[in-house]
mmCIF file of C-alpha atoms and ligand atoms in Angstrom:
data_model
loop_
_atom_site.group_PDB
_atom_site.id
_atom_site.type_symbol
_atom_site.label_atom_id
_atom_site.label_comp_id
_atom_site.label_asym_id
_atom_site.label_seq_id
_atom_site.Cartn_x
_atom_site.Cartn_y
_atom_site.Cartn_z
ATOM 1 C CA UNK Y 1 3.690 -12.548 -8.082
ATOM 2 C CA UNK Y 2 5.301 -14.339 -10.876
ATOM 3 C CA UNK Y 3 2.496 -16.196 -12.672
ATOM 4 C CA UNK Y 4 4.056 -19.809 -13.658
ATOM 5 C CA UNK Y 5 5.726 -20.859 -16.689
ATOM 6 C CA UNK Y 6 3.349 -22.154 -19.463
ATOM 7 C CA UNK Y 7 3.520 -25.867 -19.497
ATOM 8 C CA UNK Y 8 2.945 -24.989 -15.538
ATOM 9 C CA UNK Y 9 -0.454 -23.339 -16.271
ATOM 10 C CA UNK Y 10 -2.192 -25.328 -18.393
ATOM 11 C CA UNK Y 11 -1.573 -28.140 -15.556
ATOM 12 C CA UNK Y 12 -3.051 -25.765 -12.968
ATOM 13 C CA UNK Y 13 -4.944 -23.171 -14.055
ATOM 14 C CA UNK Y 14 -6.549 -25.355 -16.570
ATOM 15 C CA UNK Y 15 -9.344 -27.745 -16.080
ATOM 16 C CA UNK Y 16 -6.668 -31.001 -16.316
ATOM 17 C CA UNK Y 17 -4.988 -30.016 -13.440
ATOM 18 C CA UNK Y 18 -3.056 -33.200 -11.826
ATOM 19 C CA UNK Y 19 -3.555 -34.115 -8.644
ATOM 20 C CA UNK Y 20 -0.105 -33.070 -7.253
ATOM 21 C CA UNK Y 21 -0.707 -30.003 -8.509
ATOM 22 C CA UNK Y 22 -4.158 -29.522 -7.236
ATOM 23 C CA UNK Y 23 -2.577 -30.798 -3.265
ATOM 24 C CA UNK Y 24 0.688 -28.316 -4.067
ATOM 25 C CA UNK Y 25 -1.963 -25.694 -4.512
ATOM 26 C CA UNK Y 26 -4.007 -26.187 -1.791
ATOM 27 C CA UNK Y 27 -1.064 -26.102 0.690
ATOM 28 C CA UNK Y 28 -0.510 -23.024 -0.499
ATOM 29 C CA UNK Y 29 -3.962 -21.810 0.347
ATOM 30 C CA UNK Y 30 -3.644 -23.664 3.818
ATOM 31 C CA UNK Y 31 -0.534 -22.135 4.366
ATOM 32 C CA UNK Y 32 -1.712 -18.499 4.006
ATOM 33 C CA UNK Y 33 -4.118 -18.867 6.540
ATOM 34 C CA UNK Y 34 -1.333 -19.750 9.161
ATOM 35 C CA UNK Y 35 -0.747 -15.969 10.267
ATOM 36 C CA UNK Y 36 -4.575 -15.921 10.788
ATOM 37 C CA UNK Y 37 -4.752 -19.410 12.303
ATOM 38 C CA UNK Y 38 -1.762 -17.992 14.447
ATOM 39 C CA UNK Y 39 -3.569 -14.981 15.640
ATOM 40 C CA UNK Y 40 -6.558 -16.527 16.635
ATOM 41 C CA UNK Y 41 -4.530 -19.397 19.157
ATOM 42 C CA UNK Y 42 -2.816 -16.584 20.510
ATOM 43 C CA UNK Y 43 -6.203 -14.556 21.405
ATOM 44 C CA UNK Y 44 -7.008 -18.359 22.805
ATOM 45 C CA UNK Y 45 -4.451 -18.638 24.921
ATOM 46 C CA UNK Y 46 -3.975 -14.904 25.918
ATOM 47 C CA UNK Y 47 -0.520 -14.709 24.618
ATOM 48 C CA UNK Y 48 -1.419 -11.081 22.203
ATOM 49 C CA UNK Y 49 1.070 -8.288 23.172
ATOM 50 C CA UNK Y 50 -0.867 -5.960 25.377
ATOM 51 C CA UNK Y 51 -0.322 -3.112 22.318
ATOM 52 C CA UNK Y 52 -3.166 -4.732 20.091
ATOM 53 C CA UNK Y 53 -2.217 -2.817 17.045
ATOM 54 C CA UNK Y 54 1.309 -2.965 17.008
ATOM 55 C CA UNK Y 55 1.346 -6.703 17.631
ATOM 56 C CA UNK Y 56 -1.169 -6.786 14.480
ATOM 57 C CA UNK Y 57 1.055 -4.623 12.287
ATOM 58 C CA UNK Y 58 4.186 -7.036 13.136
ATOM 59 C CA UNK Y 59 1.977 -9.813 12.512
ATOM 60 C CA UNK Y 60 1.005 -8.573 8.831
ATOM 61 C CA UNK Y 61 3.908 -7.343 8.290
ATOM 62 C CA UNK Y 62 6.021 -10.729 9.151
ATOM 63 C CA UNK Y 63 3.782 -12.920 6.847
ATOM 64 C CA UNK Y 64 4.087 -10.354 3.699
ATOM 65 C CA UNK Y 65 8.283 -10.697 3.819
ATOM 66 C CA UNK Y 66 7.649 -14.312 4.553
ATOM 67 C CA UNK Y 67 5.428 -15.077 1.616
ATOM 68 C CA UNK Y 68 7.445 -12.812 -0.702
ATOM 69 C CA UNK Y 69 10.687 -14.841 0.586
ATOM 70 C CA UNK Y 70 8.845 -17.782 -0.177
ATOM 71 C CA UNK Y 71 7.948 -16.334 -3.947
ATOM 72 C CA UNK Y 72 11.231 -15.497 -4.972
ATOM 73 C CA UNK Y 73 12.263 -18.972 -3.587
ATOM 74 C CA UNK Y 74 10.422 -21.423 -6.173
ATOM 75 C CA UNK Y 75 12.785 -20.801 -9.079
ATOM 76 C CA UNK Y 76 16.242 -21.336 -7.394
ATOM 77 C CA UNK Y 77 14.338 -24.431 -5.490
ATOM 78 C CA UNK Y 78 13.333 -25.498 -8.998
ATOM 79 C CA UNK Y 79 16.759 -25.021 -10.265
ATOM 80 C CA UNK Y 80 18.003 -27.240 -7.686
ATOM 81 C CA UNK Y 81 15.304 -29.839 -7.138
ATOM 82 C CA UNK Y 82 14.383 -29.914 -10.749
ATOM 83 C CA UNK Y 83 10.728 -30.128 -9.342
ATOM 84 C CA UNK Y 84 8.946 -28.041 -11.893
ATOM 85 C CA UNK Y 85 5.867 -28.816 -10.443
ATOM 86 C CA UNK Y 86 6.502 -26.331 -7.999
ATOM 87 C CA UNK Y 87 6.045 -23.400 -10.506
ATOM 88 C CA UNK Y 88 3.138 -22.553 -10.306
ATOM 89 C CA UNK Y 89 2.937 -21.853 -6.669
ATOM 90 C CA UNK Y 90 4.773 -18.796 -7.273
ATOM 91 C CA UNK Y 91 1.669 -16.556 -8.198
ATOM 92 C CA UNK Y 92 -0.268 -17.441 -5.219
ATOM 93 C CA UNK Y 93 2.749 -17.398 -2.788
ATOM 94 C CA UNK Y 94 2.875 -13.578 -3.930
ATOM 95 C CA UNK Y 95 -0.380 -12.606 -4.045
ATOM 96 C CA UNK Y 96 -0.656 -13.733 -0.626
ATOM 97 C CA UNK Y 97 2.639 -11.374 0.089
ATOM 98 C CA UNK Y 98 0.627 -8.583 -1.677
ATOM 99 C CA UNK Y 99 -2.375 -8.979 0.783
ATOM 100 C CA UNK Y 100 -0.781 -9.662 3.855
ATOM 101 C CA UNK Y 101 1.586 -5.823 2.817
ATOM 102 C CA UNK Y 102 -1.671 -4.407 1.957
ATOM 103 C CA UNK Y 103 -3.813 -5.539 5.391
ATOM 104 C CA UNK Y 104 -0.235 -4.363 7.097
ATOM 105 C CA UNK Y 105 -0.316 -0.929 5.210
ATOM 106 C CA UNK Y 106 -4.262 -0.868 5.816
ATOM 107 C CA UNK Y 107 -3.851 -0.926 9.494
ATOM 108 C CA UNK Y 108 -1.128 1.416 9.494
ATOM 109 C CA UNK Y 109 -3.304 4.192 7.447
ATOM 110 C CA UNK Y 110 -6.377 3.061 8.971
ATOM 111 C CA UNK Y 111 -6.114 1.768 12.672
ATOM 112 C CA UNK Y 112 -2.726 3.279 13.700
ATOM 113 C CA UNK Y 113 -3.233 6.810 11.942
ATOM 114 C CA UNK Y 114 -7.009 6.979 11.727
ATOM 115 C CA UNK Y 115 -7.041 8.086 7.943
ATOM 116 C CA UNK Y 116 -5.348 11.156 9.146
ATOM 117 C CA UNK Y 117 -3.565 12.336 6.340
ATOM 118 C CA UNK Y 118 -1.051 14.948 7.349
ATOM 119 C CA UNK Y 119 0.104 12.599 10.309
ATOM 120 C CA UNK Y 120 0.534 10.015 7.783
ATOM 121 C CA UNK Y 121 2.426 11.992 5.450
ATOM 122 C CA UNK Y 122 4.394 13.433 7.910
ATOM 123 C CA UNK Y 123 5.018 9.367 9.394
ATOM 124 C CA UNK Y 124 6.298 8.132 6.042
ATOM 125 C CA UNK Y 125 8.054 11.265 5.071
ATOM 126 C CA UNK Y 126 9.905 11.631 8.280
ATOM 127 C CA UNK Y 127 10.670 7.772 8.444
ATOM 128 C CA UNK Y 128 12.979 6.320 5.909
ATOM 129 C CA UNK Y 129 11.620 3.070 7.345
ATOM 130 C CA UNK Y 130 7.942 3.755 6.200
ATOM 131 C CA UNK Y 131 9.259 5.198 2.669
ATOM 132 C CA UNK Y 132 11.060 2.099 1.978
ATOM 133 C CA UNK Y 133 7.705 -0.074 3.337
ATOM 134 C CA UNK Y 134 6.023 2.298 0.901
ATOM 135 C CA UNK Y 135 8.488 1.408 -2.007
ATOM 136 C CA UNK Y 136 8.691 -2.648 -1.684
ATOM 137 C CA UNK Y 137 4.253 -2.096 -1.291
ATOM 138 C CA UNK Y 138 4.025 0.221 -4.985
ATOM 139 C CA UNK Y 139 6.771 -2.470 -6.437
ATOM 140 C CA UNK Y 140 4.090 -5.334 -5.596
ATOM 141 C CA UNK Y 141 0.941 -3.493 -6.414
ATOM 142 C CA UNK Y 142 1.708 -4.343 -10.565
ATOM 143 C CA UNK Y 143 3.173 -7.577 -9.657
ATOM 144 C CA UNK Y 144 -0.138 -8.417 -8.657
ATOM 145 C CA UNK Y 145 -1.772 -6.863 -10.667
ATOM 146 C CA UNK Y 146 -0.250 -8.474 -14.070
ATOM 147 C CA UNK Y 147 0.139 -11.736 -12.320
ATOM 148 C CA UNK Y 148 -2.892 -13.476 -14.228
ATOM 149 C CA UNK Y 149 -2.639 -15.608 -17.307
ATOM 150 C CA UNK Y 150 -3.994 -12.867 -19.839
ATOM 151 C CA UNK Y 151 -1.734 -10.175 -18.210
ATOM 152 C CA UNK Y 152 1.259 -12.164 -19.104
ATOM 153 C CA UNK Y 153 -0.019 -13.009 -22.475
ATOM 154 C CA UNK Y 154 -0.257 -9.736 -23.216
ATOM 155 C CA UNK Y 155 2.811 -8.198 -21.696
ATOM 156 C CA UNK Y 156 5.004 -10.815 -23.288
ATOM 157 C CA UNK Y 157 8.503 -10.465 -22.736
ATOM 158 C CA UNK Y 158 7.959 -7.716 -20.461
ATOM 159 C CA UNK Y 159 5.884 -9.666 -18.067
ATOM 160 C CA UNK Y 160 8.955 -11.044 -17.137
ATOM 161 C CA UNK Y 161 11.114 -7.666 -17.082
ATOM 162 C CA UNK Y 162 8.523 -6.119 -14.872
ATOM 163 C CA UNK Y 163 8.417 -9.454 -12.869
ATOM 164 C CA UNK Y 164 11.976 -9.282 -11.925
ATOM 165 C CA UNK Y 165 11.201 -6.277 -9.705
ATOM 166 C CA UNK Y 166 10.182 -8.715 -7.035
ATOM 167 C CA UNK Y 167 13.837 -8.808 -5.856
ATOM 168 C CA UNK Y 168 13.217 -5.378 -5.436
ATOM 169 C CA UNK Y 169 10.344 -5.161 -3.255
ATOM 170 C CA UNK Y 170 12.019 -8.254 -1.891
ATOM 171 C CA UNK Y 171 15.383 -5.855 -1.385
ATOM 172 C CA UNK Y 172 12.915 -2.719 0.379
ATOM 173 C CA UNK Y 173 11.231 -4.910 2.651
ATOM 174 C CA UNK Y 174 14.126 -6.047 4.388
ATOM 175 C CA UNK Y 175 15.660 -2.992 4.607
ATOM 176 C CA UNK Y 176 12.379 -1.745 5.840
ATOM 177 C CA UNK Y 177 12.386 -3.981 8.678
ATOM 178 C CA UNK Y 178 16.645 -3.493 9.471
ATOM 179 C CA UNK Y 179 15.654 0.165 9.539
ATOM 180 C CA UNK Y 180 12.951 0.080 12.043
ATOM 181 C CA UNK Y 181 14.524 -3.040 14.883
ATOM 182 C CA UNK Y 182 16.708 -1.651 17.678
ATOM 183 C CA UNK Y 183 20.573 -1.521 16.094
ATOM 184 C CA UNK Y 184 22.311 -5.154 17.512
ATOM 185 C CA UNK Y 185 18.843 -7.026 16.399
ATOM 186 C CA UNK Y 186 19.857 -9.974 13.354
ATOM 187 C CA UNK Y 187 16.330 -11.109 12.803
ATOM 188 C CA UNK Y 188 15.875 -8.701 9.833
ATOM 189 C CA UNK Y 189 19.501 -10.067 8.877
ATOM 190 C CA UNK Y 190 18.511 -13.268 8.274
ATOM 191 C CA UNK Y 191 15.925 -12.504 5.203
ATOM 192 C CA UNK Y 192 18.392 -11.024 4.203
ATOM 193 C CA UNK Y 193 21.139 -13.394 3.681
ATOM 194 C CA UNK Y 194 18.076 -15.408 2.341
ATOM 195 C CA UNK Y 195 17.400 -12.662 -0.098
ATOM 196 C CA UNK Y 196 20.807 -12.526 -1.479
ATOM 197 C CA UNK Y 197 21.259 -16.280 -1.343
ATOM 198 C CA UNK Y 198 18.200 -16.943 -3.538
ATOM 199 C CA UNK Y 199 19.464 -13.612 -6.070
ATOM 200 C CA UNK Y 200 22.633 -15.158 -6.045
ATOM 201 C CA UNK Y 201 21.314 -18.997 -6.798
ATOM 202 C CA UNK Y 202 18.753 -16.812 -9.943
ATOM 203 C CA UNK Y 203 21.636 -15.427 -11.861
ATOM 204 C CA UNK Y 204 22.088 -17.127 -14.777
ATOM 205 C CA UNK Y 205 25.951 -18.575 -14.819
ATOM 206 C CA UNK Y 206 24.854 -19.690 -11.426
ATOM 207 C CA UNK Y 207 21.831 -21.528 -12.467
ATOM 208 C CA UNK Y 208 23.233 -23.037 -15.551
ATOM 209 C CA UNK Y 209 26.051 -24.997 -13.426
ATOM 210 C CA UNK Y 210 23.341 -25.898 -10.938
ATOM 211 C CA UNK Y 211 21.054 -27.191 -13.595
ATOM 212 C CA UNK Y 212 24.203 -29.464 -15.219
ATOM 213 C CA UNK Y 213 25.383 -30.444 -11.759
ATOM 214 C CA UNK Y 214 22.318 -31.807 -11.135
ATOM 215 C CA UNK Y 215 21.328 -33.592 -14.583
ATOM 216 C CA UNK Y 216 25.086 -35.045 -14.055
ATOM 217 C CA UNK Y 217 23.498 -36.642 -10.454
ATOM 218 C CA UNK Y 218 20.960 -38.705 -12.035
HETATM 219 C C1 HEM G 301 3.601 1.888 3.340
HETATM 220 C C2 HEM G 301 4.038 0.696 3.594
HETATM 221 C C3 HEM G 301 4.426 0.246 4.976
HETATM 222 C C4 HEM G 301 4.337 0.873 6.190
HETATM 223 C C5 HEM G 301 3.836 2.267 6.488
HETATM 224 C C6 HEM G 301 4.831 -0.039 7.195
HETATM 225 C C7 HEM G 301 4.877 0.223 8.550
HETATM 226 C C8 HEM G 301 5.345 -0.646 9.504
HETATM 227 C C9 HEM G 301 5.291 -0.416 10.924
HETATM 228 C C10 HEM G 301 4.727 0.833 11.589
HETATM 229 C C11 HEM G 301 5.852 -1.468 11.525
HETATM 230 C C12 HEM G 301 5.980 -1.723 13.024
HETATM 231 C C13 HEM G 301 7.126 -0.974 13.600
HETATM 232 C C14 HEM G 301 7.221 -1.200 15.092
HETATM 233 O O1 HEM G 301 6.287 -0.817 15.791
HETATM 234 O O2 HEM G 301 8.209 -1.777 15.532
HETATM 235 C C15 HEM G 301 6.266 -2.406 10.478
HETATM 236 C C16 HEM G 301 6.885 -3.596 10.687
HETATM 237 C C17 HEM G 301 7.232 -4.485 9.695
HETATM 238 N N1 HEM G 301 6.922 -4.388 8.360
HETATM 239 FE FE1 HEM G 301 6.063 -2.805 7.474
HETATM 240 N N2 HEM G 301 5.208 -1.203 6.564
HETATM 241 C C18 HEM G 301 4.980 -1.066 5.212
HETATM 242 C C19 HEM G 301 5.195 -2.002 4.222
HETATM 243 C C20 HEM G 301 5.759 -3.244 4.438
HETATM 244 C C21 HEM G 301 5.948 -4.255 3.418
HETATM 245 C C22 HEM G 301 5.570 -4.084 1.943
HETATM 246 C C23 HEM G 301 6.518 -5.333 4.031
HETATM 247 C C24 HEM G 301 6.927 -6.677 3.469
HETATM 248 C C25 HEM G 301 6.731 -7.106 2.260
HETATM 249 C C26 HEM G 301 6.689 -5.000 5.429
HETATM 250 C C27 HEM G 301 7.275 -5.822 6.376
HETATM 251 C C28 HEM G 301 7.410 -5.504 7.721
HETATM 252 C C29 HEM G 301 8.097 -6.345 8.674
HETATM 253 C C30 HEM G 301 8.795 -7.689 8.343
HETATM 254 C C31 HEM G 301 7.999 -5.718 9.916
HETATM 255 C C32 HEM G 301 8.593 -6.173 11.238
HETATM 256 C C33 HEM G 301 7.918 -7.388 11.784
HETATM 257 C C34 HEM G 301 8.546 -7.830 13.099
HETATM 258 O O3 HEM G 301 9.300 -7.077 13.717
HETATM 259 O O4 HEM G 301 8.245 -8.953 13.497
HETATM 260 N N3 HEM G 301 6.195 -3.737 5.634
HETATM 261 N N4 HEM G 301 5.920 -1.868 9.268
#
């Protein structure tokens, strides 16, 4: 979602792009097609849930919070590591979180609910777990969106604002998936201690005294 800093793109978007660079990127392309690559050994081996669609829709679902974990994670590992090459792995890392939420929204509307509109109203309306699904998905829509070099030349300073509503969709998705496990489940819990750890390690008197503790280690 967020596109990377500009001494970041000219490195990678550019036609100069270094080789670490080029390898960072193309992990992150192999690693998006993990879910997939996941899928398919499970049809291999038989291991799919016997409920096709649902096991699908966890699937999706799954790799959009991971990805979008994995977004909001390259600043605070930058801040930490110092590794700036790392920046601009961010846009891909949340465009792949926008099309894993939109394949897991797509099979929803489409598979699950057959297109049928006042079934699917009544679903999201009558589910505060859909609604907040919903929410974090119409947060990431402009995130991806605006998440190319010309968008954020253009939007300026409030490319970033409007970037900064990743935490957001970041805070709906997990409580999307607390609101729909079983109560005594701590999967969903986990994201979101992640969630908070990475806000917490982003604020900026937090940062700051990460950044000098670290130029004081070398
Ligand atoms: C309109 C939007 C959305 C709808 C209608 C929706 C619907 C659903 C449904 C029906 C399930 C399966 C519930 C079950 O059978 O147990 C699910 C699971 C899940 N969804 Fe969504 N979702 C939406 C958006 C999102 C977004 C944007 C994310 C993440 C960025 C997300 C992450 C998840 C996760 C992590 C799970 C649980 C996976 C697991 O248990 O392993 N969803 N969602």
């Amino acid at each position: 979602m967020n596109a990377p800093s500009t001494a970041g793109r000219s490195a990678v978007a550019g036609p100069r792009r270094s080789t670490p660079k080029r390898w960072l990127g193309a992990l992150v392309h192999l690693g998006a097609l993990i879910p997939l690559g996941l899928f398919a050994l499970d049809t291999a081996l038989g291991r799919l849930s016997p409920d096709l669609i649902r096991d699908v829709t966890l699937r999706t679902g799954l790799a959009a919070l991971v990805f979008l974990l994995l977004a909001l994670a390259v600043t605070p590992v930058v801040t930490v590591t110092g590794l700036a090459v790392l920046n601009p792995l961010r846009r891909w890392l949340g465009i792949y979180a926008f099309v894993y939420a939109a394949l897991h929204l797509s099979i929803f509307v489409a598979i699950d609910y057959g297109f049928n509109a006042a079934l699917l109203a009544d679903a999201v309306l009558m589910r505060p777990y859909a609604l907040a699904g919903l929410a974090a998905l119409a947060i990431m829509l402009p995130l991806a969106a605006t998440s190319t070099d010309a968008m954020q030349r253009r939007l300026r300073r409030n490319w970033k604002r409007l970037h900064r509503a990743a935490y957001a969709a970041g805070l709906l998705a997990v409580v999307h998936y607390i609101w729909l496990v079983k109560v005594g489940v701590i999967d969903p819990w986990w994201y979101a201690a992640v969630l908070v750890g990475l806000f917490v390690l982003r604020l900026p008197p937090v940062r700051r005294r990460v950044s000098a503790l670290r130029k004081r280690q070398l």
